[in-house]
mmCIF file of C-alpha atoms in Angstrom:
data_model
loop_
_atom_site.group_PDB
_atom_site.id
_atom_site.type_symbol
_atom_site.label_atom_id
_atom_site.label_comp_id
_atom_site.label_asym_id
_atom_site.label_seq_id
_atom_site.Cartn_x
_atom_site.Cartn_y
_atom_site.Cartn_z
ATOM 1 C CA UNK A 24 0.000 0.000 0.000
ATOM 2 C CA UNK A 25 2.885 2.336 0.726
ATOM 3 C CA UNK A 26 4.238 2.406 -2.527
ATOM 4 C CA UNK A 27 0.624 2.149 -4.411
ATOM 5 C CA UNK A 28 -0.827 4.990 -2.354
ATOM 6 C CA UNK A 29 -2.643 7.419 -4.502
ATOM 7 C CA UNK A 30 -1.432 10.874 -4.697
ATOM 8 C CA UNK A 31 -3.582 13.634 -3.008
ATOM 9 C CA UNK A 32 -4.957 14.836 -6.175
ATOM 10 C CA UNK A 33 -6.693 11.855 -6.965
ATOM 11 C CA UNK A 34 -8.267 11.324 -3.238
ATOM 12 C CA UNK A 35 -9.812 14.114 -3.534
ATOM 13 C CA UNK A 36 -11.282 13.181 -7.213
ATOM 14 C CA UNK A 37 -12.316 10.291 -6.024
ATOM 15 C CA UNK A 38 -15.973 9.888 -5.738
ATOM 16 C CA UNK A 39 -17.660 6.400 -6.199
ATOM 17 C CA UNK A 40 -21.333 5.660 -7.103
ATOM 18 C CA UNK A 41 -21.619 3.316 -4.186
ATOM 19 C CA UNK A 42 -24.574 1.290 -4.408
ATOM 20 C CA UNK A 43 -27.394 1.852 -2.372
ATOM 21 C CA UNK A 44 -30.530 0.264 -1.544
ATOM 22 C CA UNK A 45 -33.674 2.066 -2.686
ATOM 23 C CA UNK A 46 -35.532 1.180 0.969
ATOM 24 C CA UNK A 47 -31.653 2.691 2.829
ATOM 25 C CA UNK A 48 -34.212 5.958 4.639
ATOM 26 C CA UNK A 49 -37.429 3.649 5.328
ATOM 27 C CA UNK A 50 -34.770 0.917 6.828
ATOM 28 C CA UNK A 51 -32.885 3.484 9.230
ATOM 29 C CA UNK A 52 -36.172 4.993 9.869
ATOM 30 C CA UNK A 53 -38.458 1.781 10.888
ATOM 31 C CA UNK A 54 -34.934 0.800 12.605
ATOM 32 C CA UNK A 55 -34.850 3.745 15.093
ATOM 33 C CA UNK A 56 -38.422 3.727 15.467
ATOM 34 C CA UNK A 57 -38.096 0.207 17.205
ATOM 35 C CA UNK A 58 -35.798 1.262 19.741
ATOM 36 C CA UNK A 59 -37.326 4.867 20.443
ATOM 37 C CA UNK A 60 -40.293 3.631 22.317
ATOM 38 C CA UNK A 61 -38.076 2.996 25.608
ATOM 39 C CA UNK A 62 -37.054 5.932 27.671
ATOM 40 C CA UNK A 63 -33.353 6.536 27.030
ATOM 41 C CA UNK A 64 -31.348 6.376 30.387
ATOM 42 C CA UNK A 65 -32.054 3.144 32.473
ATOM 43 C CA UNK A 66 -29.142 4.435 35.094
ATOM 44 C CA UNK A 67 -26.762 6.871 36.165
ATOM 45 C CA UNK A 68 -24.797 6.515 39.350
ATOM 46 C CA UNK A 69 -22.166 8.440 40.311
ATOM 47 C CA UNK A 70 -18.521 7.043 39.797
ATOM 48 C CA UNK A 71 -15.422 7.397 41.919
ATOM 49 C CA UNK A 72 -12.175 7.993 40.153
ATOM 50 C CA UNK A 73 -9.282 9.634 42.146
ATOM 51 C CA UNK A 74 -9.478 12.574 39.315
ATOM 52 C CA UNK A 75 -9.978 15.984 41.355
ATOM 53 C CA UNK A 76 -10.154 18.086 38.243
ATOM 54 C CA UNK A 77 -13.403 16.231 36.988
ATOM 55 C CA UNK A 78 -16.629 13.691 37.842
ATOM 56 C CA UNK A 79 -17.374 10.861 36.023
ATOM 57 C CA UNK A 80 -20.806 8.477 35.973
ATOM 58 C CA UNK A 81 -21.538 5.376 35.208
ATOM 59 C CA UNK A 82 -24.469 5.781 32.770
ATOM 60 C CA UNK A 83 -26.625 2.574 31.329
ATOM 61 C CA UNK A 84 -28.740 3.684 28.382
ATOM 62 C CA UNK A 85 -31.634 1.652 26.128
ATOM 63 C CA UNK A 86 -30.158 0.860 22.813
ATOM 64 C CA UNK A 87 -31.281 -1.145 20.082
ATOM 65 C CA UNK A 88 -34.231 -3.159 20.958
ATOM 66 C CA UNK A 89 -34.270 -1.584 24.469
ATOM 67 C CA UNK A 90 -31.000 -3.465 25.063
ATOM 68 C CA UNK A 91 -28.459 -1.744 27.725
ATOM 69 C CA UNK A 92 -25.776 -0.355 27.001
ATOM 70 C CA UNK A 93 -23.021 1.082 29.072
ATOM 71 C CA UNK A 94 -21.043 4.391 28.743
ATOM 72 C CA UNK A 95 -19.011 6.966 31.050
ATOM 73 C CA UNK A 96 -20.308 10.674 31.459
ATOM 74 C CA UNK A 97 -17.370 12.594 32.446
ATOM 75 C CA UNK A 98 -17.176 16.484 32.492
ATOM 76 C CA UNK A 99 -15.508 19.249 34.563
ATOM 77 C CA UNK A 100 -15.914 19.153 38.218
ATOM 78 C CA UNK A 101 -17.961 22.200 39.752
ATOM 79 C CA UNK A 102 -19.051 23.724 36.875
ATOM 80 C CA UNK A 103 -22.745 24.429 37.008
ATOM 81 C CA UNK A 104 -23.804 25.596 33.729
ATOM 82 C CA UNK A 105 -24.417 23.311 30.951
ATOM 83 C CA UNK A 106 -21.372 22.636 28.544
ATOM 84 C CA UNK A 107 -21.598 21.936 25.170
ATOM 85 C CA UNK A 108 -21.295 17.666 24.509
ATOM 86 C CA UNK A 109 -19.137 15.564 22.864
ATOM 87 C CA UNK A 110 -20.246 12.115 22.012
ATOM 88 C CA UNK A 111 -17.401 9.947 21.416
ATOM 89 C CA UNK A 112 -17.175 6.294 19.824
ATOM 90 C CA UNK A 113 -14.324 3.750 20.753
ATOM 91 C CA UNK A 114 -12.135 1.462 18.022
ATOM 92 C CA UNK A 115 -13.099 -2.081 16.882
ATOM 93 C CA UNK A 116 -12.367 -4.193 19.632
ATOM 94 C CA UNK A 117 -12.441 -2.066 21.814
ATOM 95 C CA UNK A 118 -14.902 -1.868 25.212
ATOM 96 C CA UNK A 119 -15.296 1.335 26.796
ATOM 97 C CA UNK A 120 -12.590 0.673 29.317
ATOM 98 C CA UNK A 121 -12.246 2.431 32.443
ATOM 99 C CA UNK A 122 -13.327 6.036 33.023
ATOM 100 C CA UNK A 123 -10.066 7.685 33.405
ATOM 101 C CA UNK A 124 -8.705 6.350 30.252
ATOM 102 C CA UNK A 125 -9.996 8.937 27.112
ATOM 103 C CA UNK A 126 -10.143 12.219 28.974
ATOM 104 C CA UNK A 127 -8.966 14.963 26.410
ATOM 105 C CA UNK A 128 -12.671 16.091 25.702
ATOM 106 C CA UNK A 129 -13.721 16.609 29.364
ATOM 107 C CA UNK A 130 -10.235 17.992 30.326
ATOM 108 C CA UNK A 131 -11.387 20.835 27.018
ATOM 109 C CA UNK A 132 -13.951 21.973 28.985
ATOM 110 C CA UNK A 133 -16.661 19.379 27.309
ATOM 111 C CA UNK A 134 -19.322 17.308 28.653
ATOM 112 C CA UNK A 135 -18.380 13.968 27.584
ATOM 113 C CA UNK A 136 -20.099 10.290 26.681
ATOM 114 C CA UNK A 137 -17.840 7.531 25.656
ATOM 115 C CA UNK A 138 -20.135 4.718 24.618
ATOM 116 C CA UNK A 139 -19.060 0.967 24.977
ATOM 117 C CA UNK A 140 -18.815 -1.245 22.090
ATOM 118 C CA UNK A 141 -21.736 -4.044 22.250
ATOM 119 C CA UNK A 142 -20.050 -7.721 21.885
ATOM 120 C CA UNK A 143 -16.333 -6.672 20.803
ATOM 121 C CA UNK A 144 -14.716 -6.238 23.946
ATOM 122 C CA UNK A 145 -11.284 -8.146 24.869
ATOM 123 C CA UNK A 146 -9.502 -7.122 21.511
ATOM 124 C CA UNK A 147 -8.033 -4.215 22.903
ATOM 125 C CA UNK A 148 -9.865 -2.116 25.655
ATOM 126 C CA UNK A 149 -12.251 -3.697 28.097
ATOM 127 C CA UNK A 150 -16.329 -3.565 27.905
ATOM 128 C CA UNK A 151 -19.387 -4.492 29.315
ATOM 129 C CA UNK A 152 -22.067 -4.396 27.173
ATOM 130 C CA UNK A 153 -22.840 -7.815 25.490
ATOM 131 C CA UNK A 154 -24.566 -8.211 22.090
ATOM 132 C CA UNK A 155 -27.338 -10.903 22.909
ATOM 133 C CA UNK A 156 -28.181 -11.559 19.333
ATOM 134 C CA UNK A 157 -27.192 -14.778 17.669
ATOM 135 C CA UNK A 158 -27.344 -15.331 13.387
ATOM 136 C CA UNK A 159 -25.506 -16.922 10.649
ATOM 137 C CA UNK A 160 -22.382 -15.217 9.829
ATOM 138 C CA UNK A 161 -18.571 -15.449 10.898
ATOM 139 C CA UNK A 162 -17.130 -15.395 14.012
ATOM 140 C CA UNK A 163 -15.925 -11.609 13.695
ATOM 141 C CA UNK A 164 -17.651 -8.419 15.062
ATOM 142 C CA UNK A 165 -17.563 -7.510 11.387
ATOM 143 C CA UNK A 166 -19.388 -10.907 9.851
ATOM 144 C CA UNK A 167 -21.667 -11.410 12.831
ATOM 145 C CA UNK A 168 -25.389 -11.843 11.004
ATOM 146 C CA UNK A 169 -23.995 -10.769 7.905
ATOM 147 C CA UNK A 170 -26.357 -12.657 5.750
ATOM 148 C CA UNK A 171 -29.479 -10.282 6.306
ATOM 149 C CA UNK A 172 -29.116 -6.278 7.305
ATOM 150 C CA UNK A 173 -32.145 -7.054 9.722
ATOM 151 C CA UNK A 174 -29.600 -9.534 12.033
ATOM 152 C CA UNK A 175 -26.447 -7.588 11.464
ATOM 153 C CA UNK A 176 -24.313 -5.998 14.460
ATOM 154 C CA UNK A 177 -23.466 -2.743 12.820
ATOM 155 C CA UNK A 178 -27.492 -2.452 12.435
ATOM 156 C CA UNK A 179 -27.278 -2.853 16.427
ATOM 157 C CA UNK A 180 -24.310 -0.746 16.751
ATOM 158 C CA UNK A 181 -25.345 2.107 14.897
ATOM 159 C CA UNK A 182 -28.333 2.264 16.816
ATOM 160 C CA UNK A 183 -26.852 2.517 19.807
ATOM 161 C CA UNK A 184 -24.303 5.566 18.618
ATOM 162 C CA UNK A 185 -28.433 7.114 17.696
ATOM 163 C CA UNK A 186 -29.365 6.588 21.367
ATOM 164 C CA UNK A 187 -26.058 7.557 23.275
ATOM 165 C CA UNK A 188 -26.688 11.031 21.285
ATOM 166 C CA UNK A 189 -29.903 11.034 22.868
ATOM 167 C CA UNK A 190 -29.193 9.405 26.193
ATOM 168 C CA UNK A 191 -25.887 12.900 26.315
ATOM 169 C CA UNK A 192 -28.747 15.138 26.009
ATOM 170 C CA UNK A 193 -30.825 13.685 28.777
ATOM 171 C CA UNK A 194 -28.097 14.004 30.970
ATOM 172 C CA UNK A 195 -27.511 16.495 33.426
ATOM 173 C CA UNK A 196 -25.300 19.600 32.614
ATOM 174 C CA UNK A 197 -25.522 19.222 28.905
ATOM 175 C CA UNK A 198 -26.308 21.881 26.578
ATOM 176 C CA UNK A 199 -28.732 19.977 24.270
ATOM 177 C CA UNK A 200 -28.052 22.139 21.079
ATOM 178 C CA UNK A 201 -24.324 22.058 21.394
ATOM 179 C CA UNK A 202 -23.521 18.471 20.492
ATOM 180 C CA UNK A 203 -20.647 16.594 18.077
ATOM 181 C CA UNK A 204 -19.812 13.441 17.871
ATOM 182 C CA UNK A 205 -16.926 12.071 17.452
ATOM 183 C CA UNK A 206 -14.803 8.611 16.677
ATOM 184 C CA UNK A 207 -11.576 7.071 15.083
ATOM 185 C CA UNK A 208 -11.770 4.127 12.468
ATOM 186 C CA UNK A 209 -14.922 2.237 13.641
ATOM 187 C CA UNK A 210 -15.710 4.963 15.543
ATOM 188 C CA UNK A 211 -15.310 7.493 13.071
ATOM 189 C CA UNK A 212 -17.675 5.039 10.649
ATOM 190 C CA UNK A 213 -19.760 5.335 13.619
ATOM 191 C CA UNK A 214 -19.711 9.718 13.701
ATOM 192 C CA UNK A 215 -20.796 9.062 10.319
ATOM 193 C CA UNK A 216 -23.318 7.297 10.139
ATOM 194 C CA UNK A 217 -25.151 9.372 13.558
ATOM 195 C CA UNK A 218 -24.265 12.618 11.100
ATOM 196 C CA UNK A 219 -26.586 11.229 8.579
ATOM 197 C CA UNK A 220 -28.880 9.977 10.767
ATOM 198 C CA UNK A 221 -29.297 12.932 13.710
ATOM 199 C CA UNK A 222 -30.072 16.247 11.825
ATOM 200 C CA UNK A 223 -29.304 18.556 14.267
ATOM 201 C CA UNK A 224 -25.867 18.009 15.362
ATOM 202 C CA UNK A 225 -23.166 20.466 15.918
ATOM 203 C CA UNK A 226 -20.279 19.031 14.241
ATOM 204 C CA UNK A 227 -18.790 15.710 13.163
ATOM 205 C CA UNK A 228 -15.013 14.690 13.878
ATOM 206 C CA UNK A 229 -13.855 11.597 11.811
ATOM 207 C CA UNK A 230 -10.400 10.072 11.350
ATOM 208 C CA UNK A 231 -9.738 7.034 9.419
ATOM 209 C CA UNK A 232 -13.441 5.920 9.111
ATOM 210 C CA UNK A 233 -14.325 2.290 9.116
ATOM 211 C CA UNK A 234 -16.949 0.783 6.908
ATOM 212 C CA UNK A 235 -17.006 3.642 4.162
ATOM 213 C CA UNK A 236 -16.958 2.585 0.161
ATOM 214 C CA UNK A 237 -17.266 -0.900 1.778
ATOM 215 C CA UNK A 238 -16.932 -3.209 -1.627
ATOM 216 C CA UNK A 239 -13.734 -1.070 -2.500
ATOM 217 C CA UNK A 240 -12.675 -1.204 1.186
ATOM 218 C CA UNK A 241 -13.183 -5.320 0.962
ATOM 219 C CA UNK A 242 -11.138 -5.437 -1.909
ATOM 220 C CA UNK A 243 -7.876 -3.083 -1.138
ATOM 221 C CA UNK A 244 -6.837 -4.476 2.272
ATOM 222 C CA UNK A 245 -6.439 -7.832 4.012
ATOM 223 C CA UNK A 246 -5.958 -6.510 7.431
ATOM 224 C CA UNK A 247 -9.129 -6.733 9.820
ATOM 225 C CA UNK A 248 -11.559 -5.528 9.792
ATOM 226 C CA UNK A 249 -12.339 -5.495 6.188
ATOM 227 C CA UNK A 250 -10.417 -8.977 5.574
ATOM 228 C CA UNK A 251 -12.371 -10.256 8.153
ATOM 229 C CA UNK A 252 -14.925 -10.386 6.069
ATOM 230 C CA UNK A 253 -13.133 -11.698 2.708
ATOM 231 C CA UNK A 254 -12.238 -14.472 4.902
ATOM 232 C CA UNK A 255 -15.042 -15.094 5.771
ATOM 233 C CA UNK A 256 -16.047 -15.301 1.841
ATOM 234 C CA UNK A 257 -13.143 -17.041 0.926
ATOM 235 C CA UNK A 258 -15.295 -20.008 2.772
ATOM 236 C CA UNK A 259 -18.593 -18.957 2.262
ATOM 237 C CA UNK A 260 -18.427 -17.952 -1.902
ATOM 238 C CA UNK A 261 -22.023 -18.503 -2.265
ATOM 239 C CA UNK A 262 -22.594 -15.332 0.510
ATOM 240 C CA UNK A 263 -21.421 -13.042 -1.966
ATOM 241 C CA UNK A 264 -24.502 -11.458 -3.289
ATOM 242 C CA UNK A 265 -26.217 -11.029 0.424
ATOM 243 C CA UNK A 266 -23.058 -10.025 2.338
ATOM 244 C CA UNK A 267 -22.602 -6.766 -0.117
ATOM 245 C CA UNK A 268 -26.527 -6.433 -0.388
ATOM 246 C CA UNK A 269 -26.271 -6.442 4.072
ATOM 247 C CA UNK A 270 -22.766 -4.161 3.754
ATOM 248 C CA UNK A 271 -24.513 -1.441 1.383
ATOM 249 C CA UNK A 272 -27.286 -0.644 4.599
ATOM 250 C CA UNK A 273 -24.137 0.440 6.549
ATOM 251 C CA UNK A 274 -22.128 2.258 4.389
ATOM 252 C CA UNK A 275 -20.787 5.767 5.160
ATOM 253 C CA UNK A 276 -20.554 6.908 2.184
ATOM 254 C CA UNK A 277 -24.487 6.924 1.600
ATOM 255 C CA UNK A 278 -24.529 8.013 5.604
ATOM 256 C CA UNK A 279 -22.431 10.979 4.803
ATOM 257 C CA UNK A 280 -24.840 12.023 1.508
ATOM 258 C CA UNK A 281 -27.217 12.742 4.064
ATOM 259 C CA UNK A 282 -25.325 14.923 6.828
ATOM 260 C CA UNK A 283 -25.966 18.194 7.466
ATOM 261 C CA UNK A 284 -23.615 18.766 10.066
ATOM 262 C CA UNK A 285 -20.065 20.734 9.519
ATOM 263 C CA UNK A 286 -17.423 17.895 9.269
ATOM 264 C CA UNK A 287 -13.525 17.348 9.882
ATOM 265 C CA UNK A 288 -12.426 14.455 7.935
ATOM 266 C CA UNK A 289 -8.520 12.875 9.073
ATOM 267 C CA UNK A 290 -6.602 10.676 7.399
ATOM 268 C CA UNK A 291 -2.777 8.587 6.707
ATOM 269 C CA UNK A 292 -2.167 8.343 3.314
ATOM 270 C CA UNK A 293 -0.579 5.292 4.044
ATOM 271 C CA UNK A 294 -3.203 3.144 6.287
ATOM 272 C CA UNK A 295 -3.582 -0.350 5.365
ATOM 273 C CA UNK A 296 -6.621 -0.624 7.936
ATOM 274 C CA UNK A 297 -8.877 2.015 6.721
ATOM 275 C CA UNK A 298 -7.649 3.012 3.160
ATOM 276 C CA UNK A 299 -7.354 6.535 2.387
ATOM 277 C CA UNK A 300 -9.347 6.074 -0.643
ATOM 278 C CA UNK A 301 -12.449 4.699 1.110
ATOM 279 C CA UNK A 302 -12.375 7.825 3.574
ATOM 280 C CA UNK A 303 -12.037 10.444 0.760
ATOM 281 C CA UNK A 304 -15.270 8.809 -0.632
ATOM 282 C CA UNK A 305 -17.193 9.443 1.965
ATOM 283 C CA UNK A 306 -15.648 13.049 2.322
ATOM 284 C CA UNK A 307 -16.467 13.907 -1.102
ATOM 285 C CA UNK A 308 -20.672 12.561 -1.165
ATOM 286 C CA UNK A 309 -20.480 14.688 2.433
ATOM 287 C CA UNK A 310 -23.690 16.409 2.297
ATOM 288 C CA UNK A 311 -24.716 15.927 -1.194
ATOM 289 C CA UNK A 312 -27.900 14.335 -0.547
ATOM 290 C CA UNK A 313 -28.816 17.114 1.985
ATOM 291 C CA UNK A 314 -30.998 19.351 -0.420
ATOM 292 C CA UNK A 315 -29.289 22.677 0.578
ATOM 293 C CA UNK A 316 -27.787 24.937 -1.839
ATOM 294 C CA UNK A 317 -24.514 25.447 0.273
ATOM 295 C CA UNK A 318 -23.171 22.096 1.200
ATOM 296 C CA UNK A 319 -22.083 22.016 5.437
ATOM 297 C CA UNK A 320 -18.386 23.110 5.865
ATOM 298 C CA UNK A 321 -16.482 20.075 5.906
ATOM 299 C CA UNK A 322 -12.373 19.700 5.632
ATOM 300 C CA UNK A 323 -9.648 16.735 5.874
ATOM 301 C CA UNK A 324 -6.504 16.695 7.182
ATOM 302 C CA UNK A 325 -3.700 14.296 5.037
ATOM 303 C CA UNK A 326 -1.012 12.851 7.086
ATOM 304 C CA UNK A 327 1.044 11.855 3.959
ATOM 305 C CA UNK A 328 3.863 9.605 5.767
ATOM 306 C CA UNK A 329 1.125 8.198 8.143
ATOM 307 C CA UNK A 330 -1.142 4.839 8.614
ATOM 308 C CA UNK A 331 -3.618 4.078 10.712
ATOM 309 C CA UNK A 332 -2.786 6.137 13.334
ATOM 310 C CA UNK A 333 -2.783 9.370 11.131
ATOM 311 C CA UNK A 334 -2.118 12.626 13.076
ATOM 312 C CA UNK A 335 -2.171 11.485 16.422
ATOM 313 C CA UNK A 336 -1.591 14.457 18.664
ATOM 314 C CA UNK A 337 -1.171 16.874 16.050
ATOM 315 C CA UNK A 338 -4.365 16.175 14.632
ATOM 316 C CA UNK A 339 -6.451 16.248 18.237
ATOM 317 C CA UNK A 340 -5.057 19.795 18.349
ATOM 318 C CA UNK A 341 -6.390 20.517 14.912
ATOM 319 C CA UNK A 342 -9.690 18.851 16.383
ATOM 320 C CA UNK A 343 -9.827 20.987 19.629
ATOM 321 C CA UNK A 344 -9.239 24.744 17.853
ATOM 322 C CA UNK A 345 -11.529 23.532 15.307
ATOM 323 C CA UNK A 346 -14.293 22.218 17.076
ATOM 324 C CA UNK A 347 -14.064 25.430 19.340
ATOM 325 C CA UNK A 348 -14.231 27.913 16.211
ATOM 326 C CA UNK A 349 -17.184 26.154 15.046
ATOM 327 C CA UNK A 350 -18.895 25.942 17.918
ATOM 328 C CA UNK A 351 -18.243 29.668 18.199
ATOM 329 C CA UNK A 352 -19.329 30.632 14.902
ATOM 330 C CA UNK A 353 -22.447 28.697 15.893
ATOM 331 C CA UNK A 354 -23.146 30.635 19.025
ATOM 332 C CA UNK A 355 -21.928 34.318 17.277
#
């Protein structure tokens, strides 16, 4: 991939008609509907950390189906007013962890959510939340009920990045109109898809998006999590036809045709994982399908000599001052 990389002149051409299913809206819609009927926070007790500087909670929300789901509420201790919200999405593999761990949005002077990861703990980062939900597929997060979009875990997934939005602004402290979400790989596939989903957000903050331009995405890399799932057609060939049919209800490109929100886009021109290429197609569909005549303000950050990891610190700084400014402009 290094060597093959495309240049930044043709990301940024690079636009795919990804296919998308003519029932996409009435599927997201009837989706959400089924889990809105339950009120949105089952729990929130208070949680002890050791960290004088802010207070954390243990929160328990109704996901998909109803279906708990565990995240940490974290925000500045002793300040009274309500602070605009971040709502921020964890890796693949990853579980929410412990409360201390992702703190550079609270310690910024937001109100934060971190939401767990349903079923993929024990990868990387611990969890809590199971996914209760067993149908044909592989054994990977990525393959799990693959066959039909009505049994597949993203389905679940992205449901529950729709209620932890909703769950923030329930919460105590939080200014209800001031909310972004953000993520990094699956969790920046998961910003994406709440941006086309939740009209009314404040921003969006995506680096190296998972599940974006997913049939190129499939066919570019053999690391996981995309590989996961052309191993799991290298055994199952006769799949084909219903794995991209369940893929195409997820994909963030068709998500990010529908967001309204101002968007920062990061990426490494270099990542194996999440290929440039697949990111820049989302970026460039970003808002298209929106029906305004100005499209939202949206910009991406290349890290040319970078992977997966793209910016690191240098681009959280980029994500702080910008996130700030828009906010601002918002409020002026």
């Amino acid at each position: 991939m290094p060597h093959s990389a495309p240049s930044v002149d043709d990301l940024q051409r690079y636009a795919p008609e990804v296919v998308e299913p003519d029932d996409f809206d009435e599927f997201w819609r009837d989706t959400l509907a089924g889990s809105a009927a339950a009120p949105v926070l089952v729990d929130v007790r208070p949680e002890p950390t050791d960290l004088l500087l802010l207070d954390s909670w243990d929160v328990t929300f109704a996901g998909f189906g109803g279906d708990p789901v565990r995240a940490w509420y974290t925000r500045p201790a002793g300040v009274r007013e309500p602070l605009p919200a971040v709502v921020e999405y964890a890796g693949y593999g990853r579980g929410r962890g412990l409360p201390h761990e992702r703190l550079t949005w609270p310690t910024a002077g937001y109100a934060h959510l971190l939401m767990d990861n349903r079923g993929q703990a024990g990868q990387h980062g611990v969890g809590d939340t199971p996914d209760p939900y067993g149908a044909p597929g592989g054994p990977w997060p990525a393959t799990w009920g693959i066959l039909d979009p009505r049994n597949y875990h993203y389905r679940r997934l992205i449901t529950d990045a729709v209620r932890a939005v909703e769950a923030l602004r329930a919460l105590p402290g939080v200014a209800a109109d001031r909310v972004s979400v953000v993520g990094n790989s699956q969790g920046g596939g998961l910003a994406l898809a709440v941006a086309g989903l939740v009209g009314d957000l404040s921003a969006v903050l995506t680096t190296a998006p998972f599940l974006c331009d997913m049939r190129r995405a499939v066919a570019l890399t053999d690391l996981a999590p995309y590989g996961e799932i052309a191993r799991y057609l290298a055994v199952n060939r006769e799949a084909e036809e219903a794995v991209w049919r369940t893929l195409s209800y997820v994909d963030g490109v068709s998500f990010a045709r529908r967001a309204t929100a101002p968007a920062q886009f990061g990426v490494g021109r270099r990542d194996t994982v999440c290929p440039p290429r697949t990111a820049f197609a989302a970026y460039n569909h970003y808002g298209a399908a929106n029906g305004r005549p100005v499209p939202p303000e949206r910009e991406m950050h290349v890290y040319p000599f970078n992977g997966h990891e793209g910016g690191e610190a240098v681009h959280v700084r980029r994500q702080l001052r910008w996130l700030r400014a828009v906010l601002a402009a918002t409020r002026g």
